[in-house]
Amino acid sequence: MSTNQKNQQGEYLRRTFLKTGCAVVAGLAAPRSFGQAGTETLAVHGGAKAVTFPAARLAALTRWPRYGAAEKERLHALLDNNNFYAELPAFEQEWKAYTQSPFVKAHGNGTSALTSMYFALDLPPGSEVLVPSYTFFATCLSMRFFGLVPVFVDIDPRTACFDLEDAQRKLTPQTKAVVAMHSWGLPCEMDRICDWAKSKGLIALEDAAHAHGASMQGRKIGTWGQMGIFSFQASKVMPTVEGGMGMYQTREYFERAAAFGHYEDPAKFAKGSPVAAYAGTGFGQKYRMHPFAAALGRQQLQGLDTLNALVAKNVRALNDRLIQLPGLAEPRCRADQQRVYYNGNMLMVDFKKVGCTRAALVKALTAEGVRVSFWDYPEQHKLKIYAEAKWWHHPPQIPESMPGNAHVNANHLFLPLFYGEVPELNAQYAAAFEKVWAKREQLAKT
Ligand SMILES: Cc1ncc(COP(=O)(O)O)c(C=O)c1O
């Protein structure tokens, strides 16, 4: 994907998220109880807005990515000292220590990390890979270069993450690997997925592009699979504008993935390495991370846990009230999973239980000053490239339906993430929902 397209993608995502957003006006309001909320006129019907948090403060609190003096200093220092390439091993070391991964490799972006990962598999062409359809194209498409064939797996409507039961149904004698993608920062059930993969002789892989800092049973997401990847693209939980990281549990995978797009690496490997002889060429790609990205990553990593904890605290404060409302739920997160939040606070909505449509709810919440949106994640299996046999070793099976994908796309809302200590903003958002819910029967009639 070109830089231009990437920019368009980033902007498209943001635009889509903002399309139902609305400006908020100055002033603060105290939290209101559900009882009071029932007596108030909805803003959509001419009443006062529930959210009166100052617009400029909200814009500052939700701005993404967030760079400050420390990032600027690092970039200036790099420009002054010309020691560009030292940033790459330094970032790799720090990310490796943070994730406790035996091997990592910095790549130009998540897509090149994925491509290197599929190269490293070294599977015979025609091998099938179980992969979610609810994902970014690169999870599925970059395997194409090595003759691998995606087999689309549904998501669990309660989590928007990998549906293991569906994967079990789609296993064939050609299946060789399985890829879990941790949607919106929620870990897939990696214990169950890895156990099953092991029992079937499959290689477990992870696309952790959404889940920087997430973990399960104390083990960082990205280190459960034999290989995994992160993206540091501008919208991500730990953004370096562009950037990616490969995660490898064995030296063999690491060396092969690194050699694919890093022509200088084979010379660094021990003589006995199967790829040591490819010094000076690697395997034909140049996937090095930009040193500025590495410098940004090193700084962002220092604040990652603190920022993730702050975001999670705000989400808890808000969602603890929202999930009391009929028809509203959070994606299910197990007690042994420590999730992070990418791109927004996703709520699962049972519109039948709520009693009115998504359009009516969004209109009413927006009128109250809530920045609410929804985002239909493109389902890979519906896209042209998968339907054309000429791009594939054998044509991917296009499922007739993916009920999990369809359900999640049609039954969610996203709220913004607040990067600051804002109890009053959380309270105002909760009050806005309570006010709208109290009058939802009126909305059903409109
Ligand atoms: C799930 C997923 N995988 C992979 C990628 C690819 O990352 P990048 O944009 O850094 O190439 C993305 C990026 O949006 C993604 O969301």
Tab-separated table of C-alpha atoms and ligand atoms in Angstrom:
chain	number	residue	atom	x	y	z
A	1	MET	CA	0.000	0.000	0.000
A	2	SER	CA	1.441	3.402	-0.923
A	3	THR	CA	1.982	6.210	1.566
A	4	ASN	CA	-0.821	8.045	-0.136
A	5	GLN	CA	-3.243	5.218	0.303
A	6	LYS	CA	-2.085	4.779	3.881
A	7	ASN	CA	-2.788	8.439	4.539
A	8	GLN	CA	-6.163	8.044	2.923
A	9	GLN	CA	-6.810	4.987	5.053
A	10	GLY	CA	-5.886	6.866	8.227
A	11	GLU	CA	-7.997	9.823	7.268
A	12	TYR	CA	-10.876	7.627	6.142
A	13	LEU	CA	-10.894	5.894	9.503
A	14	ARG	CA	-10.882	9.203	11.315
A	15	ARG	CA	-13.492	10.730	9.001
A	16	THR	CA	-15.762	7.743	9.451
A	17	PHE	CA	-15.400	7.974	13.196
A	18	LEU	CA	-16.114	11.667	13.127
A	19	LYS	CA	-18.990	11.572	10.678
A	20	THR	CA	-21.583	11.217	13.401
A	21	GLY	CA	-19.647	13.304	15.911
A	22	CYS	CA	-20.713	16.791	16.933
A	23	ALA	CA	-19.248	19.816	18.616
A	24	VAL	CA	-19.764	20.275	22.344
A	25	VAL	CA	-20.290	23.567	24.118
A	26	ALA	CA	-18.590	25.145	27.107
A	27	GLY	CA	-19.432	24.444	30.764
A	28	LEU	CA	-19.578	21.429	33.079
A	29	ALA	CA	-22.526	19.477	34.371
A	30	ALA	CA	-22.849	17.309	37.441
A	31	PRO	CA	-23.720	13.642	36.954
A	32	ARG	CA	-27.430	12.957	36.991
A	33	SER	CA	-29.276	9.916	38.152
A	34	PHE	CA	-31.414	7.824	35.813
A	35	GLY	CA	-34.517	9.215	37.587
A	36	GLN	CA	-33.693	12.822	36.809
A	37	ALA	CA	-32.755	11.852	33.283
A	38	GLY	CA	-36.313	10.645	32.689
A	39	THR	CA	-37.793	14.098	33.334
A	40	GLU	CA	-35.570	15.988	30.897
A	41	THR	CA	-36.406	16.877	27.310
A	42	LEU	CA	-34.044	15.271	24.853
A	43	ALA	CA	-31.722	17.671	23.038
A	44	VAL	CA	-32.964	16.199	19.767
A	45	HIS	CA	-36.420	17.484	20.777
A	46	GLY	CA	-35.189	20.922	21.787
A	47	GLY	CA	-33.941	20.277	25.352
A	48	ALA	CA	-30.546	21.216	26.800
A	49	LYS	CA	-27.516	19.106	25.916
A	50	ALA	CA	-26.269	16.632	28.504
A	51	VAL	CA	-22.648	17.061	27.454
A	52	THR	CA	-21.385	20.567	28.043
A	53	PHE	CA	-17.667	19.769	28.294
A	54	PRO	CA	-15.628	22.452	26.486
A	55	ALA	CA	-15.037	21.535	22.845
A	56	ALA	CA	-11.421	22.676	22.810
A	57	ARG	CA	-10.600	20.560	25.868
A	58	LEU	CA	-12.328	17.558	24.347
A	59	ALA	CA	-10.377	17.989	21.112
A	60	ALA	CA	-7.132	18.081	23.111
A	61	LEU	CA	-8.157	15.020	25.141
A	62	THR	CA	-9.012	12.906	22.124
A	63	ARG	CA	-6.190	14.048	19.803
A	64	TRP	CA	-4.294	11.133	18.301
A	65	PRO	CA	-1.437	10.404	17.929
A	66	ARG	CA	-0.057	12.269	20.923
A	67	TYR	CA	3.471	13.577	20.577
A	68	GLY	CA	5.093	16.154	22.810
A	69	ALA	CA	8.399	17.725	23.754
A	70	ALA	CA	10.103	14.378	24.441
A	71	GLU	CA	9.366	13.047	20.920
A	72	LYS	CA	10.513	16.326	19.358
A	73	GLU	CA	13.728	16.202	21.360
A	74	ARG	CA	14.449	12.664	20.220
A	75	LEU	CA	13.908	13.546	16.567
A	76	HIS	CA	16.031	16.690	16.852
A	77	ALA	CA	18.800	14.771	18.599
A	78	LEU	CA	18.778	12.224	15.803
A	79	LEU	CA	18.977	14.902	13.144
A	80	ASP	CA	21.886	16.460	15.001
A	81	ASN	CA	23.905	13.320	15.706
A	82	ASN	CA	23.310	11.480	12.395
A	83	ASN	CA	23.404	8.214	14.301
A	84	PHE	CA	20.200	7.123	12.579
A	85	TYR	CA	20.560	3.382	12.385
A	86	ALA	CA	21.483	2.897	16.051
A	87	GLU	CA	17.819	3.642	16.815
A	88	LEU	CA	16.686	0.373	15.267
A	89	PRO	CA	18.510	-2.157	17.490
A	90	ALA	CA	17.828	0.091	20.487
A	91	PHE	CA	14.075	0.048	19.816
A	92	GLU	CA	14.144	-3.702	19.165
A	93	GLN	CA	15.921	-4.329	22.464
A	94	GLU	CA	13.446	-2.211	24.392
A	95	TRP	CA	10.397	-3.784	22.733
A	96	LYS	CA	11.849	-7.235	23.285
A	97	ALA	CA	12.377	-6.510	26.984
A	98	TYR	CA	8.873	-5.049	27.295
A	99	THR	CA	7.145	-7.991	25.621
A	100	GLN	CA	9.533	-10.650	26.946
A	101	SER	CA	9.798	-12.064	23.447
A	102	PRO	CA	12.905	-14.102	22.603
A	103	PHE	CA	13.224	-12.490	19.142
A	104	VAL	CA	11.768	-9.383	17.509
A	105	LYS	CA	12.456	-7.484	14.301
A	106	ALA	CA	11.483	-3.918	13.421
A	107	HIS	CA	9.860	-3.578	9.991
A	108	GLY	CA	8.645	-0.673	7.863
A	109	ASN	CA	5.021	-1.296	8.831
A	110	GLY	CA	2.664	-4.010	10.004
A	111	THR	CA	2.042	-5.156	6.446
A	112	SER	CA	5.731	-5.835	5.794
A	113	ALA	CA	5.972	-7.594	9.164
A	114	LEU	CA	3.072	-9.825	8.068
A	115	THR	CA	4.632	-10.498	4.667
A	116	SER	CA	7.913	-11.485	6.346
A	117	MET	CA	6.004	-13.709	8.761
A	118	TYR	CA	4.304	-15.598	5.942
A	119	PHE	CA	7.633	-15.950	4.142
A	120	ALA	CA	9.185	-17.326	7.330
A	121	LEU	CA	6.536	-20.065	7.519
A	122	ASP	CA	8.182	-21.727	4.514
A	123	LEU	CA	5.041	-23.738	3.778
A	124	PRO	CA	4.334	-25.477	0.488
A	125	PRO	CA	2.193	-23.427	-1.915
A	126	GLY	CA	-1.457	-24.344	-1.548
A	127	SER	CA	-1.235	-24.503	2.229
A	128	GLU	CA	-4.323	-23.041	3.854
A	129	VAL	CA	-4.266	-20.494	6.647
A	130	LEU	CA	-7.275	-19.934	8.896
A	131	VAL	CA	-7.667	-16.186	9.172
A	132	PRO	CA	-10.412	-13.789	10.224
A	133	SER	CA	-12.353	-11.980	7.517
A	134	TYR	CA	-13.009	-9.136	10.012
A	135	THR	CA	-9.559	-7.559	9.701
A	136	PHE	CA	-7.334	-5.227	7.698
A	137	PHE	CA	-6.422	-6.567	4.257
A	138	ALA	CA	-2.788	-7.253	5.125
A	139	THR	CA	-3.646	-10.077	7.556
A	140	CYS	CA	-5.079	-12.084	4.662
A	141	LEU	CA	-3.522	-10.729	1.521
A	142	SER	CA	0.197	-10.720	2.228
A	143	MET	CA	0.216	-14.548	2.336
A	144	ARG	CA	-0.671	-14.518	-1.377
A	145	PHE	CA	2.959	-13.913	-2.410
A	146	PHE	CA	3.946	-17.350	-1.104
A	147	GLY	CA	1.068	-19.349	-2.564
A	148	LEU	CA	-0.740	-19.543	0.769
A	149	VAL	CA	-4.521	-19.474	0.707
A	150	PRO	CA	-6.727	-17.717	3.285
A	151	VAL	CA	-9.623	-19.664	4.741
A	152	PHE	CA	-11.987	-17.133	6.239
A	153	VAL	CA	-13.037	-17.581	9.829
A	154	ASP	CA	-15.905	-15.757	11.507
A	155	ILE	CA	-15.722	-13.694	14.679
A	156	ASP	CA	-17.527	-14.327	17.938
A	157	PRO	CA	-20.335	-11.731	18.146
A	158	ARG	CA	-19.666	-11.298	21.884
A	159	THR	CA	-16.040	-10.284	21.396
A	160	ALA	CA	-15.473	-9.365	17.717
A	161	CYS	CA	-12.506	-11.743	17.993
A	162	PHE	CA	-11.575	-15.069	16.422
A	163	ASP	CA	-14.313	-17.717	16.559
A	164	LEU	CA	-12.520	-20.954	17.336
A	165	GLU	CA	-15.610	-23.092	16.729
A	166	ASP	CA	-15.900	-21.712	13.205
A	167	ALA	CA	-12.191	-22.372	12.633
A	168	GLN	CA	-12.685	-25.973	13.753
A	169	ARG	CA	-15.399	-26.410	11.126
A	170	LYS	CA	-13.094	-25.093	8.394
A	171	LEU	CA	-10.105	-27.319	9.068
A	172	THR	CA	-8.981	-29.321	6.013
A	173	PRO	CA	-5.981	-31.575	5.352
A	174	GLN	CA	-4.338	-28.494	3.710
A	175	THR	CA	-4.679	-26.314	6.812
A	176	LYS	CA	-1.255	-25.470	8.194
A	177	ALA	CA	-1.609	-22.311	10.268
A	178	VAL	CA	-4.114	-20.164	12.134
A	179	VAL	CA	-3.996	-16.387	12.655
A	180	ALA	CA	-5.721	-14.663	15.575
A	181	MET	CA	-6.389	-10.915	15.329
A	182	HIS	CA	-7.065	-9.083	18.594
A	183	SER	CA	-9.843	-6.756	17.471
A	184	TRP	CA	-9.789	-3.285	18.988
A	185	GLY	CA	-7.277	-4.343	21.660
A	186	LEU	CA	-9.234	-7.266	23.133
A	187	PRO	CA	-7.136	-10.449	23.276
A	188	CYS	CA	-8.425	-13.497	21.446
A	189	GLU	CA	-8.663	-16.607	23.620
A	190	MET	CA	-5.054	-17.525	22.930
A	191	ASP	CA	-4.957	-20.417	25.409
A	192	ARG	CA	-7.797	-22.209	23.600
A	193	ILE	CA	-6.549	-21.283	20.134
A	194	CYS	CA	-2.957	-22.391	20.830
A	195	ASP	CA	-4.073	-25.642	22.497
A	196	TRP	CA	-6.274	-26.488	19.537
A	197	ALA	CA	-3.579	-25.513	17.011
A	198	LYS	CA	-1.092	-27.730	18.813
A	199	SER	CA	-3.515	-30.648	18.896
A	200	LYS	CA	-3.982	-30.375	15.117
A	201	GLY	CA	-0.336	-29.718	14.262
A	202	LEU	CA	-1.071	-26.143	13.137
A	203	ILE	CA	1.193	-23.141	13.560
A	204	ALA	CA	-0.463	-20.434	15.691
A	205	LEU	CA	0.155	-16.863	14.549
A	206	GLU	CA	-0.994	-13.490	15.826
A	207	ASP	CA	-1.909	-10.173	14.262
A	208	ALA	CA	-1.527	-7.899	17.278
A	209	ALA	CA	-1.753	-4.662	15.270
A	210	HIS	CA	-4.498	-3.426	17.646
A	211	ALA	CA	-3.174	-4.648	20.963
A	212	HIS	CA	0.052	-3.015	22.180
A	213	GLY	CA	0.470	-3.782	25.851
A	214	ALA	CA	-2.446	-6.226	26.095
A	215	SER	CA	-1.777	-9.527	27.815
A	216	MET	CA	-3.391	-12.759	28.859
A	217	GLN	CA	-2.473	-14.743	31.966
A	218	GLY	CA	0.427	-12.337	32.418
A	219	ARG	CA	1.853	-13.108	28.977
A	220	LYS	CA	1.984	-10.317	26.439
A	221	ILE	CA	-0.219	-10.558	23.382
A	222	GLY	CA	2.068	-11.037	20.383
A	223	THR	CA	4.107	-13.708	22.175
A	224	TRP	CA	1.477	-16.464	22.299
A	225	GLY	CA	1.777	-17.473	18.668
A	226	GLN	CA	4.903	-18.911	17.100
A	227	MET	CA	5.070	-15.598	15.267
A	228	GLY	CA	3.132	-12.387	15.531
A	229	ILE	CA	3.161	-8.810	14.360
A	230	PHE	CA	2.446	-5.294	15.586
A	231	SER	CA	1.688	-2.190	13.538
A	232	PHE	CA	2.767	1.222	14.791
A	233	GLN	CA	0.781	3.112	12.125
A	234	ALA	CA	-0.462	6.546	13.211
A	235	SER	CA	-3.886	5.428	14.467
A	236	LYS	CA	-2.538	2.541	16.559
A	237	VAL	CA	-2.238	2.204	20.350
A	238	MET	CA	1.505	2.888	20.117
A	239	PRO	CA	1.965	5.038	17.021
A	240	THR	CA	5.209	5.825	15.234
A	241	VAL	CA	3.242	7.181	12.213
A	242	GLU	CA	4.416	4.164	10.190
A	243	GLY	CA	6.186	1.115	11.566
A	244	GLY	CA	5.840	-2.545	12.418
A	245	MET	CA	7.377	-5.268	14.559
A	246	GLY	CA	7.699	-8.983	14.034
A	247	MET	CA	7.564	-11.270	17.066
A	248	TYR	CA	9.262	-14.674	16.898
A	249	GLN	CA	9.408	-17.504	19.384
A	250	THR	CA	12.185	-19.400	17.601
A	251	ARG	CA	15.508	-18.365	16.128
A	252	GLU	CA	14.655	-20.100	12.888
A	253	TYR	CA	11.503	-18.038	12.304
A	254	PHE	CA	13.271	-14.856	13.373
A	255	GLU	CA	16.204	-15.304	11.025
A	256	ARG	CA	14.055	-16.219	8.067
A	257	ALA	CA	11.604	-13.347	8.614
A	258	ALA	CA	14.451	-10.880	9.155
A	259	ALA	CA	16.365	-12.074	6.089
A	260	PHE	CA	13.336	-11.531	3.848
A	261	GLY	CA	13.463	-7.736	3.996
A	262	HIS	CA	16.741	-6.917	5.751
A	263	TYR	CA	19.668	-7.600	3.446
A	264	GLU	CA	22.277	-6.852	6.103
A	265	ASP	CA	20.934	-9.286	8.691
A	266	PRO	CA	22.071	-12.682	7.312
A	267	ALA	CA	25.693	-11.638	7.828
A	268	LYS	CA	24.940	-11.235	11.553
A	269	PHE	CA	23.627	-14.784	11.950
A	270	ALA	CA	25.755	-17.762	12.990
A	271	LYS	CA	27.476	-19.644	10.149
A	272	GLY	CA	25.166	-22.626	10.620
A	273	SER	CA	22.036	-20.535	10.043
A	274	PRO	CA	20.090	-21.664	6.949
A	275	VAL	CA	19.940	-18.010	5.803
A	276	ALA	CA	23.476	-16.860	6.718
A	277	ALA	CA	24.651	-17.326	3.146
A	278	TYR	CA	22.211	-14.719	1.843
A	279	ALA	CA	24.243	-11.805	3.209
A	280	GLY	CA	24.053	-8.716	1.031
A	281	THR	CA	20.782	-9.667	-0.635
A	282	GLY	CA	18.437	-11.214	1.869
A	283	PHE	CA	15.406	-12.427	-0.073
A	284	GLY	CA	14.744	-9.385	-2.153
A	285	GLN	CA	12.736	-6.903	-0.079
A	286	LYS	CA	13.790	-3.845	1.902
A	287	TYR	CA	11.537	-3.577	4.911
A	288	ARG	CA	13.682	-1.577	7.320
A	289	MET	CA	11.832	0.653	9.753
A	290	HIS	CA	12.507	4.362	9.357
A	291	PRO	CA	14.859	5.461	12.162
A	292	PHE	CA	12.547	8.377	13.020
A	293	ALA	CA	9.809	5.829	13.645
A	294	ALA	CA	12.118	3.872	15.929
A	295	ALA	CA	12.933	7.068	17.855
A	296	LEU	CA	9.204	7.808	18.242
A	297	GLY	CA	8.572	4.213	19.278
A	298	ARG	CA	11.228	4.309	21.984
A	299	GLN	CA	9.609	7.388	23.498
A	300	GLN	CA	6.030	6.159	23.112
A	301	LEU	CA	6.900	2.849	24.736
A	302	GLN	CA	7.906	4.698	27.908
A	303	GLY	CA	4.362	6.018	28.307
A	304	LEU	CA	2.455	3.040	26.890
A	305	ASP	CA	1.381	1.344	30.119
A	306	THR	CA	0.470	4.603	31.833
A	307	LEU	CA	-1.642	5.749	28.897
A	308	ASN	CA	-3.314	2.348	28.498
A	309	ALA	CA	-4.151	2.386	32.236
A	310	LEU	CA	-5.594	5.897	32.038
A	311	VAL	CA	-7.738	4.999	29.037
A	312	ALA	CA	-8.935	1.827	30.754
A	313	LYS	CA	-9.801	3.783	33.907
A	314	ASN	CA	-11.940	6.228	31.900
A	315	VAL	CA	-13.632	3.386	30.022
A	316	ARG	CA	-14.437	1.658	33.332
A	317	ALA	CA	-15.865	4.808	34.872
A	318	LEU	CA	-18.137	5.309	31.858
A	319	ASN	CA	-19.000	1.722	31.004
A	320	ASP	CA	-19.827	0.744	34.577
A	321	ARG	CA	-22.851	3.014	34.177
A	322	LEU	CA	-23.587	2.270	30.527
A	323	ILE	CA	-23.790	-1.491	30.924
A	324	GLN	CA	-26.634	-1.018	33.410
A	325	LEU	CA	-28.789	0.196	30.500
A	326	PRO	CA	-30.972	-2.363	28.697
A	327	GLY	CA	-29.374	-3.648	25.490
A	328	LEU	CA	-25.881	-2.206	26.125
A	329	ALA	CA	-22.880	-4.461	26.768
A	330	GLU	CA	-19.111	-4.429	26.465
A	331	PRO	CA	-17.239	-6.988	24.373
A	332	ARG	CA	-16.723	-9.945	26.705
A	333	CYS	CA	-13.286	-9.893	28.327
A	334	ARG	CA	-12.195	-12.832	30.478
A	335	ALA	CA	-10.812	-12.188	33.954
A	336	ASP	CA	-7.407	-13.505	32.855
A	337	GLN	CA	-7.239	-11.106	29.898
A	338	GLN	CA	-5.848	-7.597	30.249
A	339	ARG	CA	-7.205	-5.722	27.284
A	340	VAL	CA	-6.230	-2.353	25.809
A	341	TYR	CA	-8.366	0.014	23.722
A	342	TYR	CA	-7.687	0.744	20.068
A	343	ASN	CA	-9.600	3.357	18.167
A	344	GLY	CA	-12.509	3.652	20.542
A	345	ASN	CA	-14.646	2.241	23.308
A	346	MET	CA	-16.726	-0.333	21.451
A	347	LEU	CA	-20.125	-1.139	22.866
A	348	MET	CA	-22.252	-4.037	21.714
A	349	VAL	CA	-25.852	-2.912	21.302
A	350	ASP	CA	-28.941	-5.097	21.145
A	351	PHE	CA	-31.170	-2.628	19.303
A	352	LYS	CA	-34.220	-4.861	19.724
A	353	LYS	CA	-33.790	-4.708	23.499
A	354	VAL	CA	-33.161	-0.992	23.354
A	355	GLY	CA	-36.325	-0.649	21.288
A	356	CYS	CA	-35.124	1.780	18.642
A	357	THR	CA	-32.807	1.884	15.655
A	358	ARG	CA	-29.104	2.694	15.596
A	359	ALA	CA	-29.848	5.758	13.453
A	360	ALA	CA	-32.347	7.133	15.988
A	361	LEU	CA	-29.992	6.473	18.907
A	362	VAL	CA	-26.999	8.028	17.195
A	363	LYS	CA	-29.041	11.086	16.258
A	364	ALA	CA	-30.295	11.536	19.819
A	365	LEU	CA	-26.884	10.932	21.442
A	366	THR	CA	-25.179	13.261	18.973
A	367	ALA	CA	-27.716	15.951	19.772
A	368	GLU	CA	-26.813	15.503	23.457
A	369	GLY	CA	-23.181	16.255	22.571
A	370	VAL	CA	-21.896	12.657	22.582
A	371	ARG	CA	-19.309	11.855	19.922
A	372	VAL	CA	-20.728	8.512	18.897
A	373	SER	CA	-20.022	6.622	15.708
A	374	PHE	CA	-20.058	3.210	14.095
A	375	TRP	CA	-17.627	1.600	11.758
A	376	ASP	CA	-18.310	-1.256	9.381
A	377	TYR	CA	-15.004	-3.083	9.291
A	378	PRO	CA	-14.556	-4.205	5.657
A	379	GLU	CA	-15.104	-7.944	5.543
A	380	GLN	CA	-12.211	-9.365	3.548
A	381	HIS	CA	-14.155	-12.236	2.004
A	382	LYS	CA	-16.427	-9.755	0.192
A	383	LEU	CA	-13.592	-7.957	-1.603
A	384	LYS	CA	-12.775	-8.413	-5.280
A	385	ILE	CA	-9.257	-9.777	-4.968
A	386	TYR	CA	-10.362	-12.901	-3.087
A	387	ALA	CA	-12.948	-13.733	-5.757
A	388	GLU	CA	-10.416	-13.796	-8.610
A	389	ALA	CA	-8.737	-17.184	-8.874
A	390	LYS	CA	-5.771	-15.841	-10.836
A	391	TRP	CA	-4.222	-14.278	-7.717
A	392	TRP	CA	-4.236	-17.501	-5.735
A	393	HIS	CA	-2.683	-20.937	-5.693
A	394	HIS	CA	-6.209	-22.251	-5.471
A	395	PRO	CA	-9.256	-20.003	-5.205
A	396	PRO	CA	-10.213	-19.056	-1.660
A	397	GLN	CA	-13.649	-20.294	-0.630
A	398	ILE	CA	-15.923	-17.299	-0.301
A	399	PRO	CA	-18.345	-18.034	2.539
A	400	GLU	CA	-21.993	-17.315	1.830
A	401	SER	CA	-22.365	-15.625	5.153
A	402	MET	CA	-20.311	-14.682	8.170
A	403	PRO	CA	-22.959	-14.112	10.825
A	404	GLY	CA	-20.472	-12.967	13.471
A	405	ASN	CA	-18.999	-10.251	11.238
A	406	ALA	CA	-22.424	-9.108	10.118
A	407	HIS	CA	-23.752	-9.033	13.665
A	408	VAL	CA	-20.854	-7.020	15.065
A	409	ASN	CA	-20.860	-4.539	12.191
A	410	ALA	CA	-24.608	-3.953	12.579
A	411	ASN	CA	-24.806	-3.956	16.385
A	412	HIS	CA	-22.120	-1.762	17.862
A	413	LEU	CA	-21.353	1.830	18.694
A	414	PHE	CA	-17.983	3.436	19.272
A	415	LEU	CA	-17.307	6.163	21.793
A	416	PRO	CA	-14.059	8.141	21.846
A	417	LEU	CA	-11.195	7.351	24.199
A	418	PHE	CA	-10.273	10.119	26.626
A	419	TYR	CA	-6.552	10.630	27.223
A	420	GLY	CA	-6.745	12.544	30.483
A	421	GLU	CA	-8.207	12.584	34.002
A	422	VAL	CA	-11.806	13.524	33.183
A	423	PRO	CA	-14.352	12.230	35.710
A	424	GLU	CA	-16.763	15.020	34.741
A	425	LEU	CA	-16.621	14.075	31.050
A	426	ASN	CA	-17.250	10.405	31.817
A	427	ALA	CA	-20.174	11.444	34.005
A	428	GLN	CA	-21.641	13.667	31.299
A	429	TYR	CA	-21.386	10.928	28.685
A	430	ALA	CA	-23.057	8.455	31.051
A	431	ALA	CA	-25.782	10.995	31.848
A	432	ALA	CA	-26.400	11.584	28.139
A	433	PHE	CA	-26.925	7.858	27.574
A	434	GLU	CA	-29.190	7.578	30.617
A	435	LYS	CA	-31.245	10.530	29.422
A	436	VAL	CA	-31.626	9.056	25.927
A	437	TRP	CA	-32.409	5.585	27.300
A	438	ALA	CA	-35.087	6.981	29.591
A	439	LYS	CA	-36.844	8.410	26.536
A	440	ARG	CA	-36.055	5.680	24.062
A	441	GLU	CA	-39.722	4.834	23.545
A	442	GLN	CA	-40.205	8.345	22.118
A	443	LEU	CA	-37.248	7.724	19.782
A	444	ALA	CA	-38.766	4.483	18.578
A	445	LYS	CA	-41.732	6.452	17.225
A	446	THR	CA	-39.624	8.978	15.272
B	1	LIG	C1	-5.404	-5.787	12.014
B	1	LIG	C2	-4.328	-5.099	11.241
B	1	LIG	N1	-3.307	-5.838	10.754
B	1	LIG	C3	-2.313	-5.294	10.053
B	1	LIG	C4	-2.278	-3.951	9.800
B	1	LIG	C5	-1.189	-3.424	8.940
B	1	LIG	O1	-0.402	-2.485	9.558
B	1	LIG	P1	0.269	-1.305	8.731
B	1	LIG	O2	-0.784	-0.309	8.420
B	1	LIG	O3	1.299	-0.790	9.684
B	1	LIG	O4	0.880	-1.881	7.513
B	1	LIG	C6	-3.303	-3.130	10.292
B	1	LIG	C7	-3.297	-1.686	10.037
B	1	LIG	O5	-4.291	-1.003	10.032
B	1	LIG	C8	-4.358	-3.721	11.027
B	1	LIG	O6	-5.380	-3.001	11.512
